[in-house]
Structure formats: C-alpha cells, structure tokens
Short mmCIF file of C-alpha atoms and ligand atoms in Angstrom, two decimals:
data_model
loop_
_atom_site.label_atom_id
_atom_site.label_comp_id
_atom_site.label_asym_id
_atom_site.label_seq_id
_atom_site.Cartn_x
_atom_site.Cartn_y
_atom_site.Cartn_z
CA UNK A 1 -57.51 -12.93 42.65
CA UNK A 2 -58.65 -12.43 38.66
CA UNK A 3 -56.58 -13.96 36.47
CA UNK A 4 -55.73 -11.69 33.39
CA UNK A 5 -56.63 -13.83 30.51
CA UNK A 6 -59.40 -15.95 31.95
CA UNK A 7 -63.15 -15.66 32.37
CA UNK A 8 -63.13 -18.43 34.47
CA UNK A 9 -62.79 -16.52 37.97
CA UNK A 10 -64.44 -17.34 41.09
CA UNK A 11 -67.58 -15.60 39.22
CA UNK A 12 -67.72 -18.34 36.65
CA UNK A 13 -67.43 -18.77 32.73
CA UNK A 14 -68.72 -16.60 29.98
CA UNK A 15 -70.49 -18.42 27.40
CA UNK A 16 -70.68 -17.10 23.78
CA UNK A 17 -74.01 -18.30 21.84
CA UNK A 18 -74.61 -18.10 18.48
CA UNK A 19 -78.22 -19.13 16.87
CA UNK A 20 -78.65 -19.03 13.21
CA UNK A 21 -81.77 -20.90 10.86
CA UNK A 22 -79.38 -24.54 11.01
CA UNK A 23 -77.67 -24.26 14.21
CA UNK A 24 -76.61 -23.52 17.53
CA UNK A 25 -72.73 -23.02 18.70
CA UNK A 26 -71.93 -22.24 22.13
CA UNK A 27 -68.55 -22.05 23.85
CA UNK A 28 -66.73 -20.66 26.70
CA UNK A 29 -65.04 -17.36 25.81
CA UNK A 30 -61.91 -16.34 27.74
CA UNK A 31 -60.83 -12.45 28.11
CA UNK A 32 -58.66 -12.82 25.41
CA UNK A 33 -61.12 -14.12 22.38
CA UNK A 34 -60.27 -17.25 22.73
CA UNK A 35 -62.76 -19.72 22.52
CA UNK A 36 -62.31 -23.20 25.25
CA UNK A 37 -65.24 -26.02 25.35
CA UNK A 38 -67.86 -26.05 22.51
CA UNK A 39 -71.11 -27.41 21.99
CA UNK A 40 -73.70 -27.44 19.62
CA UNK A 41 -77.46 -28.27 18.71
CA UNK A 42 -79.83 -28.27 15.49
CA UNK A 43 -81.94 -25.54 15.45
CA UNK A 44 -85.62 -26.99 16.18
CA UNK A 45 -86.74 -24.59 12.97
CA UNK A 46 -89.31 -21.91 12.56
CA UNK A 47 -92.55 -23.81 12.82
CA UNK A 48 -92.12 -24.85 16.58
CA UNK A 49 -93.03 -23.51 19.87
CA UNK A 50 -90.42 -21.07 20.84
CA UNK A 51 -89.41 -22.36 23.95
CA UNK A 52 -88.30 -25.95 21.69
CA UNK A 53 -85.59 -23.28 20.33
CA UNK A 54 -84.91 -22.01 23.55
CA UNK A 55 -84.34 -25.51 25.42
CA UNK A 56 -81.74 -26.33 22.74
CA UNK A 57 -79.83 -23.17 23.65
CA UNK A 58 -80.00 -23.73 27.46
CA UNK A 59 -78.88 -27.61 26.55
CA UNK A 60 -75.70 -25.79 24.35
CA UNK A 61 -75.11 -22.99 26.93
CA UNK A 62 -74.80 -25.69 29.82
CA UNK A 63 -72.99 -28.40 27.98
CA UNK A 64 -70.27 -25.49 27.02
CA UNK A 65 -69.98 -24.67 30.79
CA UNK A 66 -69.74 -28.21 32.19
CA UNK A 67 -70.91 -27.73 35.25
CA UNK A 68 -68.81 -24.47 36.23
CA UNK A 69 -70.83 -21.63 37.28
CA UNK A 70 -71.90 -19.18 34.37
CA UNK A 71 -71.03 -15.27 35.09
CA UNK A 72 -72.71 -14.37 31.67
CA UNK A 73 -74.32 -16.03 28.56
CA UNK A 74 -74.32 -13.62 25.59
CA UNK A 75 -76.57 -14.75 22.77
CA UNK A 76 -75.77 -13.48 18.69
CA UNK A 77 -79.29 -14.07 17.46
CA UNK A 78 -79.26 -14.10 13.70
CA UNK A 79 -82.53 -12.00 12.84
CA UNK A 80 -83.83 -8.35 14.13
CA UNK A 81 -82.55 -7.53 18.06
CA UNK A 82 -84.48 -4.28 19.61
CA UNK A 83 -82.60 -1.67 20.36
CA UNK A 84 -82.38 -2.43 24.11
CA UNK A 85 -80.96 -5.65 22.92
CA UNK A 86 -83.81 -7.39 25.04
CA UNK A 87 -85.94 -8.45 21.98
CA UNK A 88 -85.88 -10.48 18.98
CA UNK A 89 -88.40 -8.84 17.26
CA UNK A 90 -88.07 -11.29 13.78
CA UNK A 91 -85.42 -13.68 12.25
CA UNK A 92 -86.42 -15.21 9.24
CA UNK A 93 -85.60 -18.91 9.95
CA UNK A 94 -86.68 -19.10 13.86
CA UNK A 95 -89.90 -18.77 15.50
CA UNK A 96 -89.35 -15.80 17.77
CA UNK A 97 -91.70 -13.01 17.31
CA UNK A 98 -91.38 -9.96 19.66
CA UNK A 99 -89.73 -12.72 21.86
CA UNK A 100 -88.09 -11.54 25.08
CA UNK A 101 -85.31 -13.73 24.92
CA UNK A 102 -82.29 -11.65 27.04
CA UNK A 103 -84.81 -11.87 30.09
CA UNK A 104 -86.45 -15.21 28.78
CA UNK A 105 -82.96 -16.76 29.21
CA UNK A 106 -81.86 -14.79 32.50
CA UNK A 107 -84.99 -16.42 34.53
CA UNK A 108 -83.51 -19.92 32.97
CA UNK A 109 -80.21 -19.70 33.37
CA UNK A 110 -79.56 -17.56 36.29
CA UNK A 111 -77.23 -15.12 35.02
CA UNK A 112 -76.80 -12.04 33.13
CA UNK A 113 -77.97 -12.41 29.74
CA UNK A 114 -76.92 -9.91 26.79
CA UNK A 115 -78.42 -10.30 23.18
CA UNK A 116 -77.37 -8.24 20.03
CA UNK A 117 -78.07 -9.38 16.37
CA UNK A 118 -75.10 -12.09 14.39
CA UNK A 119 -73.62 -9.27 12.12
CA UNK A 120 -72.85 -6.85 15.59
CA UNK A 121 -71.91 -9.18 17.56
CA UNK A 122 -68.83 -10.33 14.64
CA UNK A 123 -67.87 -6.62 14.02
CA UNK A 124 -67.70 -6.37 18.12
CA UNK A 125 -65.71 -9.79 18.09
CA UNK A 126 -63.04 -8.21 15.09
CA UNK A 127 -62.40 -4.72 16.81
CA UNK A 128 -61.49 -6.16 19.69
CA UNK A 129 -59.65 -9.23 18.79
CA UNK A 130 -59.62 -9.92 14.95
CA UNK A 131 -59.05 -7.99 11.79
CA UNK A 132 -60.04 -4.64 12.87
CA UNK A 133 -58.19 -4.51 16.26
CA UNK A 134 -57.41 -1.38 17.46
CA UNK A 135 -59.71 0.64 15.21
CA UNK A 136 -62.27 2.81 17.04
CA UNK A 137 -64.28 2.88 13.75
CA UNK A 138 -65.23 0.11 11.34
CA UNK A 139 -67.34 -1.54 9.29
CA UNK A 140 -68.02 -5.13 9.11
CA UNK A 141 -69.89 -6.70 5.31
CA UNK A 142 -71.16 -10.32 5.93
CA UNK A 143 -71.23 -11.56 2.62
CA UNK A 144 -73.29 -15.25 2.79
CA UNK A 145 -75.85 -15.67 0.66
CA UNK A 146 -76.82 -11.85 1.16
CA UNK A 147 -75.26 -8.92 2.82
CA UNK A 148 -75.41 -8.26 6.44
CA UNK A 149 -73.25 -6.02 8.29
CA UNK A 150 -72.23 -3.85 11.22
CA UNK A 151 -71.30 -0.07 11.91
CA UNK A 152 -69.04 0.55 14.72
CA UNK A 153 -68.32 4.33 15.11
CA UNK A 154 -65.95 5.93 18.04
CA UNK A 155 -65.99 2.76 19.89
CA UNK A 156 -69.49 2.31 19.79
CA UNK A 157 -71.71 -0.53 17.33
CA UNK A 158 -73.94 1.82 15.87
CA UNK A 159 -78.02 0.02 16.01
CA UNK A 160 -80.30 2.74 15.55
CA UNK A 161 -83.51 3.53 16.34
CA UNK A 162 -85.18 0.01 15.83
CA UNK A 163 -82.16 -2.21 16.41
CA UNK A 164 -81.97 -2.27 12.44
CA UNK A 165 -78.91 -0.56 11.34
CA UNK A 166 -76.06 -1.83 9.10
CA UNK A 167 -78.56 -3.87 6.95
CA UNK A 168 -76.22 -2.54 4.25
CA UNK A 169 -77.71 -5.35 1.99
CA UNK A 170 -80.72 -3.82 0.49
CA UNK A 171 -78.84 -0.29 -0.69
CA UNK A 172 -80.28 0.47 -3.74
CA UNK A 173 -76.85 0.18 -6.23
CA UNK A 174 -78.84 -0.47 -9.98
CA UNK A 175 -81.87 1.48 -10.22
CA UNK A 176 -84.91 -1.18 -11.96
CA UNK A 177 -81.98 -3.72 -11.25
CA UNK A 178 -81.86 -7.59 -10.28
CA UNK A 179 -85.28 -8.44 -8.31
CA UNK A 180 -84.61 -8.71 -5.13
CA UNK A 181 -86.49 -11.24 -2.36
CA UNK A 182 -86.93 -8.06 -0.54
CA UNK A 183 -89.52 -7.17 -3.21
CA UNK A 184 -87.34 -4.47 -4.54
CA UNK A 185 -85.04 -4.07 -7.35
CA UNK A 186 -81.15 -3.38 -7.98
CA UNK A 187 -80.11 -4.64 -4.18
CA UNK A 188 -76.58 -4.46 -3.52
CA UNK A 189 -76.59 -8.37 -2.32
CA UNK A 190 -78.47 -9.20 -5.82
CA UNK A 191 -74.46 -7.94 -7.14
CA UNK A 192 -72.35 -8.76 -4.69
CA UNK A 193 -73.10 -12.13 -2.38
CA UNK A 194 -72.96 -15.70 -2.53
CA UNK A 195 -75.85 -15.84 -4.40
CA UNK A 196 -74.81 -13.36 -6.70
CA UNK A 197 -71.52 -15.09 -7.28
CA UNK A 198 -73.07 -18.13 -8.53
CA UNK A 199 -75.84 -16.34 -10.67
CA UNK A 200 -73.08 -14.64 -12.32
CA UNK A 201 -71.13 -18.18 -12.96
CA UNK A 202 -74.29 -19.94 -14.30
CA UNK A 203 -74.40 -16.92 -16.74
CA UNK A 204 -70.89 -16.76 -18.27
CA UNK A 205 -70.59 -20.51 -18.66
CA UNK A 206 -73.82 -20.81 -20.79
CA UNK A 207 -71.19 -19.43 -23.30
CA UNK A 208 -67.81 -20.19 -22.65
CA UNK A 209 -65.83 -23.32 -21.55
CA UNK A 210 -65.26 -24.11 -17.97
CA UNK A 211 -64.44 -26.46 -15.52
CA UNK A 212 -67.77 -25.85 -14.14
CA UNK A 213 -69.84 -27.68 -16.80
CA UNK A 214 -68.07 -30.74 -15.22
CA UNK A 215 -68.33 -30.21 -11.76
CA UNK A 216 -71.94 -29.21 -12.21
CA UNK A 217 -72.53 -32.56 -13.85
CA UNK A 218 -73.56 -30.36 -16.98
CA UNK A 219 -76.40 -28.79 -15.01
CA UNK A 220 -75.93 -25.13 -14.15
CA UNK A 221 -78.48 -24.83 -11.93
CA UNK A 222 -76.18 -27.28 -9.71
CA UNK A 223 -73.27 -24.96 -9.50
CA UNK A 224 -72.94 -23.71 -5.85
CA UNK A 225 -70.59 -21.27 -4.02
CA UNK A 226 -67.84 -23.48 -2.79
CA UNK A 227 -68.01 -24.96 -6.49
CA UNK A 228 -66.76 -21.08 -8.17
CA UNK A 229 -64.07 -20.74 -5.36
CA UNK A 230 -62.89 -24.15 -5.98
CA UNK A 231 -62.58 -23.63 -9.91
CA UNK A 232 -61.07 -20.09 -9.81
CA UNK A 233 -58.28 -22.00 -7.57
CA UNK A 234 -58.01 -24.13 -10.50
CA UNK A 235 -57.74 -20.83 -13.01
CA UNK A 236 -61.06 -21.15 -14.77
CA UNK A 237 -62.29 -17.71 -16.34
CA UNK A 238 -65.79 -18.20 -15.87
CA UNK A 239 -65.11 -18.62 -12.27
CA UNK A 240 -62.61 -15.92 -11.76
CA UNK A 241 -64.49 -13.46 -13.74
CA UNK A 242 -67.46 -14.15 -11.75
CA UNK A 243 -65.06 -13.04 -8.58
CA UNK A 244 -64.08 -9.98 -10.40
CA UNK A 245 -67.86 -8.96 -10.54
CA UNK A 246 -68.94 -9.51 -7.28
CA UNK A 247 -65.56 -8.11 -6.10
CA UNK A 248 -66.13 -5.01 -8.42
CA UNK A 249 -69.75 -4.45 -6.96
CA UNK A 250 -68.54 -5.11 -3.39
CA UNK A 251 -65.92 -2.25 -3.94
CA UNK A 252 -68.89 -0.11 -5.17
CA UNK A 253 -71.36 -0.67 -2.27
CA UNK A 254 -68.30 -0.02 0.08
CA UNK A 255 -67.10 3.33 -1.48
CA UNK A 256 -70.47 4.32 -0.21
CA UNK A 257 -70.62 2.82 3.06
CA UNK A 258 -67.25 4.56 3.56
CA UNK A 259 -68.74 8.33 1.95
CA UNK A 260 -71.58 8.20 4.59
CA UNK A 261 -69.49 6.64 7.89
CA UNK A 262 -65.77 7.45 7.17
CA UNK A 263 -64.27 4.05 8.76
CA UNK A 264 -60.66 3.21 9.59
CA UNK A 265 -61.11 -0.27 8.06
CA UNK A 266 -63.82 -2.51 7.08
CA UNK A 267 -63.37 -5.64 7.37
CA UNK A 268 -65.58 -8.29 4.99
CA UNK A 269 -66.65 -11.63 6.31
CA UNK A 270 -69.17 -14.31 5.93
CA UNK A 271 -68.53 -17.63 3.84
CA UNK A 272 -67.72 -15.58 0.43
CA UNK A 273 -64.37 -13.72 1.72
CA UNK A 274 -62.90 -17.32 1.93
CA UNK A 275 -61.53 -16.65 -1.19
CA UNK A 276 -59.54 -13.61 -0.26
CA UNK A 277 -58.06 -11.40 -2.24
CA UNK A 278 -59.54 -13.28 -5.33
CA UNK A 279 -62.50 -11.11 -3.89
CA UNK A 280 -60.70 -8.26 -2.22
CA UNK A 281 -58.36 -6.88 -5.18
CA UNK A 282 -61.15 -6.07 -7.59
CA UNK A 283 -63.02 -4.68 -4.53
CA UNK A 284 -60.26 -2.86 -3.57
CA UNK A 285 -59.66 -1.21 -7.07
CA UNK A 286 -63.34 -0.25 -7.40
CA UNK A 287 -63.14 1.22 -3.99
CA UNK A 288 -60.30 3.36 -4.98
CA UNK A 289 -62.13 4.22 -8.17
CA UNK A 290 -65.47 4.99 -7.18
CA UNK A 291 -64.52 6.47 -3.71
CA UNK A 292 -65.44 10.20 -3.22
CA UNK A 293 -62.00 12.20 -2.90
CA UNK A 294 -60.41 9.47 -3.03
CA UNK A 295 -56.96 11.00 -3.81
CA UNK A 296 -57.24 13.59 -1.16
CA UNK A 297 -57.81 11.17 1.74
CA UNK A 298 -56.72 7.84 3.46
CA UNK A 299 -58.91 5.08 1.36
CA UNK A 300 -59.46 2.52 4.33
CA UNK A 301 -58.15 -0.71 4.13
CA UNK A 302 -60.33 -3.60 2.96
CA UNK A 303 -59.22 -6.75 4.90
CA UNK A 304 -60.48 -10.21 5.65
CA UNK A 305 -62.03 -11.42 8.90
CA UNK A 306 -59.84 -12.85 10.69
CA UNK A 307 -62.01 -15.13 13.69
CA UNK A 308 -64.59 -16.77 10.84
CA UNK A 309 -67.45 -18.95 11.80
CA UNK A 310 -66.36 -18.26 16.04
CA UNK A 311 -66.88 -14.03 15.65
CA UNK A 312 -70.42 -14.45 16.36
CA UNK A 313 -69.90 -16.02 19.83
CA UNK A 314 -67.25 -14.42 20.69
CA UNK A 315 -68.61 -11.07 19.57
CA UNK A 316 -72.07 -12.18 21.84
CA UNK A 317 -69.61 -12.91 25.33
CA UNK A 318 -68.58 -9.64 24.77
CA UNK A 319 -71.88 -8.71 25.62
CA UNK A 320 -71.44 -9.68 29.24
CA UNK A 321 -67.88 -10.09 30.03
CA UNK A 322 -65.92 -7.74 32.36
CA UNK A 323 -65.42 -4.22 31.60
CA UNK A 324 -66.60 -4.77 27.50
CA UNK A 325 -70.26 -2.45 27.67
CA UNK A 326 -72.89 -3.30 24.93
CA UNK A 327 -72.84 0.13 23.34
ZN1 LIG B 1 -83.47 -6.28 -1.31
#
C-alpha cells in the first residue's frame, strides 16, 4: 500500500541534496514538498580531491535517511549540469571538472541518482509546490550576489543544448556598462543583484545622510546586503533608493525575459527578494513600463519565492521521486 503524501514507502526515502561553494543540506523530501530529517556538512572547497566533496555528500545523504532505505537521492549542484543531467561539467567554488557525479553517486549509494543545476532544481521545487504552483510556464530569477535563473516552458525546465540555459545573469542591459567578472560589460547582475544593491548604497551615501554611515562603522566598503535591507526597514533613503534601482533594473531585465519566453509568472528568489515588495513594486512598475505590448496583454505576475533556502532540495528529490520526470 503507498501512502499518498509520503515518500517513505516500502521503497524507501527520497533524499533532496543541495551542494553550493559553503555547504551541503540534505533532507528527506515527502510527496508533498515537505521537507522531514536534515543534515548538513561544510563543503571540503575547490582545491581538494573530488571524492573529499563527494564523501561529505554521501555522509549528509545517509545521516538525512537514518538508516531507512533510500529510493532516490537527487543532487542540486550549484555550477554547470550537462544536459543529460549526468555531469557537472564546472561550478566555480567546487572541484568537479567534467565529473560524473549522477553515476559517481549511484555506484555509492545504491540508488537512483538524478542531478540538475541549483537554479532548476528551485524553479522545479516552486511550480510544483511554491510560488508558481499550477503554472505550466515560468520563470525563476535567483538574485544572490548575481543572477541565476530557470526557464520552465509547457511543463518542461528548459536546459538547452549544453545544460546552460537560464543564465539570465550576463544579458547584456547597458551597452560599455558596469565591468562585469564575466569579463564583459553592462551585465544585468552588475544592476540588479546583491552586489549591485550594495554598490549602489556605498554610492548614494558618499553624499547624503544615512543610517548606514553608522552601521558601517563609517566605512563604506563595510556595508553588506543584509545591512541595506535592514536600514530601508528603518526608512533610510539611501537604502530604499538603492532598492528602487535594483528593483527598477530587475523589472527591466524581466520585461525581456518575458518578450522572448511569454511566462505565466516568474517568480524571483535568492537572498535579495527577502525584502519583498521593497524590491518587487519598482520591478513591477518597470515591468509594466518597459514590457512590449504591454497594454494589449496579461503582464505576468512578479511574486516572491515562497520555499527559500529548502527549493533547491526539494526541487533536486523531484528529480527521482514517483511519477515527477526530469524534463
Ligand atoms: Zn557578466
């Protein structure tokens, strides 16, 4: 007998994993999203052996399960996934390298494996049970200290030829703009990120007064994200206006996303849409604004993820649970 909200049949649990440059969360992911025993593990780092980074996801995978059998592991790998989803092929703050991890892990652990990168594996986890639930096409913007993101069209997450799609970042939006670490110039997470947020704060209080100066100790270069959010709370200028610009360039960058792939919603996540609609408004108004046709069609709504830091693991048991496919 299957029971209709649990993964934990006679076949065993489903275990969510999700790896990223500082750490690794597992936990057991029922049918339903929701998320039962965790663990977690430091990432080794980027200058080991791989298999140091792989032990400490076996460790979190089997700690999560507790001893019950495992049905599926699915890992959200934050870096570049093939497009079989058997490969990382690079991730900027682990070791892997062409690694076959989905197999790599399957000899280890015994089960079915499925790997996908962070930013699909969170728009998978909010269409089916977070912000963009019942939408058959969305978009999902990550907005840390870049821009990642996710296309899901018809049902389907959208990863192109090399596994690389939805790297919505590095759209050109300024032409001979901000330098970008990319090596390029006028990159729509130079304007609209966590890092852009703060760059934009440091700016405007140079020359006006704000509650920053304090917090910062005096020293701009000490501002940090959480620092703007918590000042616009307190109704500082410099920190709201800083909101309004990144909000204002995240409307822009969407307007386009939206021209090319004509979503139902898109749904923003990633430490930055914390603040909520001090982010979302402006981005909303400049996605009206900028918005091809926009007064002859339905503008999609612009919402807030809904599962934060968990979408990634639950997105990556999706992977391998039941009757969800990969594609
Ligand atoms: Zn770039």
């Amino acid at each position: 007998m299957i029971s209709g909200t649990s993964n934990d049949t006679a076949r065993g649990v489903v275990v969510g994993v999700d790896i990223g440059g500082t750490k690794v969360l597992a936990g057991v992911v029922e049918l339903d999203g929701r998320v039962g025993r965790t663990a977690r593990r430091t990432t080794p780092g980027r200058r080991v052996v791989t298999s140091r980074v792989e032990d400490a996801l076996v460790a979190a995978v089997l700690e999560a399960a507790d001893g019950r059998p495992l049905a599926g592991v699915g890992v959200a790998a934050a870096g570049f996934v093939d497009s079989a989803g058997e490969r990382v092929m690079f991730a900027p703050h682990l070791p892997w390298q062409g690694e076959p991890l989905r197999d790599l892990l399957a000899d280890r652990l015994g089960c079915p494996v499925g790997l996908d990168n962070d930013a699909n594996c969170a728009a998978r986890a909010e269409a089916h049970h977070g912000a963009a639930r019942g939408a058959a096409s969305a978009l999902m913007i990550t907005m840390g200290t870049g821009i990642g993101g996710a296309v899901l069209l018809d049902g389907h997450v959208v990863r192109g030829a090399n596994g690389m799609a939805g790297e919505f970042g590095h759209m050109q939006v300024v032409p001979d703009g901000q330098a970008c670490e990319c090596g390029r110039r006028g990159c729509w997470e130079q304007y609209s990120s966590g890092n852009a947020l703060v760059r934009e704060a440091r700016a405007l209080m140079a020359d006006q007064p704000s509650v920053l100066v304090e917090m910062s100790g005096g020293a701009p270069e000490q501002v940090t994200g959480p620092m703007v959010t918590s000042a616009a709370e307190q109704g500082d200028l410099v920190a709201r206006q800083a909101f309004a610009s990144v909000g204002g360039w995240l409307g822009v960058g969407t307007a386009n996303l939206v021209a090319a792939f004509d979503p139902e919603v898109v749904v923003v996540g990633g430490g930055v849409s914390a603040a909520g609609d001090r982010l979302l408004d402006p981005a909303r108004a400049a996605l009206r604004r900028t918005l091809v046709g926009a007064g002859h069609r339905v503008v999609p709504l612009l919402v807030a993820a809904r599962l934060g830091p968990q979408a990634g693991m639950v997105g990556a048991a999706l992977l391998v649970s039941g009757d969800q496919v990969r594609r």
